[in-house]
Amino acid sequence: MYSNKYSSPLGDKLQNKIKPTISLNLCAWSDLLGFSSHFTKNNWKPSEQEWQKVTDRLDSFYKIHSRYFSDLNGFMFVLNDGVIKTHFLEKVSKDNSINILHGIELWIRNIIMAHISIFEEEVSNNFPGARTVIAFGEKSEYSFSEARIDDFVLNYTRPKDGFSNIAKGTGNPIIISNPKELQMNTALAKAYILDDMGSKKGIGGSSLYIDESVLIFITKLVKMSNIITINKSDTEEGKLISFEYTEEFERPWLFGLLIDTKININEEIIKTNVYKIKAYYPNDEHPEEFRFEL
């Protein structure tokens, strides 16, 4: 039944080498501001009351992000006070470019709504809010994504069918986790690096930022589509980028972004331009009647 009775399912996973799969994705990294102060002010020994404050804040942060997550092509991962949200992109072609654009619009909209809701919740509890950065990039799925307790059981002790006794008794929990959705993900890396630069590089406060890599990719999709055009205009509030339908519809825009002045990042680790989003015009509302204010 097993290639090596003295090995285990984990042993087989360790021996197996797969050809890496490279794909495209968008990623948003969002983390709570001032979170370490909960611990540093008491030298990392919070009281029971402070622990309650910490967990209440995290619980709200987690649940709001979960509420605004409906992406069947996405993945969400929580790590301490940070949330990662990805959106995976199928192979791009002229035939599916407009569908991909609609998927991106909905994903960004949910990021916007979560960010706003978290800010409102944070302010109501005298907390500083969260900062969110969106980036585009590639990822490489290069190995197995998890190992459960059953994977550690030697082959010669296993039943012919089904799980081992220890797996049945423990519920077969995950022992090792390397989610394929996050394996060597450059979009995640860029979003995290930019957020970590913070106010010293102009990426400060409880704001939402978008890396130019996202805009460059969306522009490529628009050029492949024959029903969307991009219009850019300078307003008193900032630069307005509207992705508009070339045909007449009740709602004329795929979506729109009002962005602040360019933040140039010219560091050894990354060279890019970043923009703070000031307002977002969703697909399901007329731009003259509604927009999300950030």
mmCIF file of C-alpha atoms in Angstrom, residues 38 43 66 81 85 95 104 115 128 161 167 183 197 200 202 223 229 231 233 238 240 252 264 272 275 279 282:
data_model
loop_
_atom_site.group_PDB
_atom_site.id
_atom_site.type_symbol
_atom_site.label_atom_id
_atom_site.label_comp_id
_atom_site.label_asym_id
_atom_site.label_seq_id
_atom_site.Cartn_x
_atom_site.Cartn_y
_atom_site.Cartn_z
ATOM 1 C CA HIS A 38 -0.962 47.216 24.495
ATOM 2 C CA ASN A 43 6.744 45.173 29.442
ATOM 3 C CA SER A 66 -14.718 38.367 7.477
ATOM 4 C CA ASP A 81 -2.960 42.110 14.340
ATOM 5 C CA LYS A 85 -6.634 39.228 1.653
ATOM 6 C CA ASP A 95 -12.182 37.158 -23.907
ATOM 7 C CA ILE A 104 -11.202 43.137 -9.180
ATOM 8 C CA HIS A 115 -11.402 49.542 5.976
ATOM 9 C CA PRO A 128 -6.239 54.758 16.023
ATOM 10 C CA ASP A 161 -8.106 2.400 5.070
ATOM 11 C CA ALA A 167 -5.874 11.179 14.134
ATOM 12 C CA GLN A 183 3.573 30.651 -0.874
ATOM 13 C CA MET A 197 7.771 51.879 5.860
ATOM 14 C CA LYS A 200 8.647 58.001 7.531
ATOM 15 C CA GLY A 202 4.702 59.186 3.627
ATOM 16 C CA LYS A 223 -6.502 47.917 -23.089
ATOM 17 C CA THR A 229 -11.798 53.381 -21.231
ATOM 18 C CA ASN A 231 -10.158 58.948 -17.964
ATOM 19 C CA SER A 233 -8.556 64.434 -14.400
ATOM 20 C CA GLY A 238 -6.950 65.135 -5.997
ATOM 21 C CA LEU A 240 -9.662 61.264 -10.332
ATOM 22 C CA PRO A 252 -21.491 54.612 -16.568
ATOM 23 C CA ASN A 264 7.610 58.082 -4.555
ATOM 24 C CA THR A 272 7.567 52.273 -6.854
ATOM 25 C CA TYR A 275 -1.149 56.613 -3.742
ATOM 26 C CA ALA A 279 -12.651 58.121 -2.349
ATOM 27 C CA PRO A 282 -18.289 51.521 -6.930
#
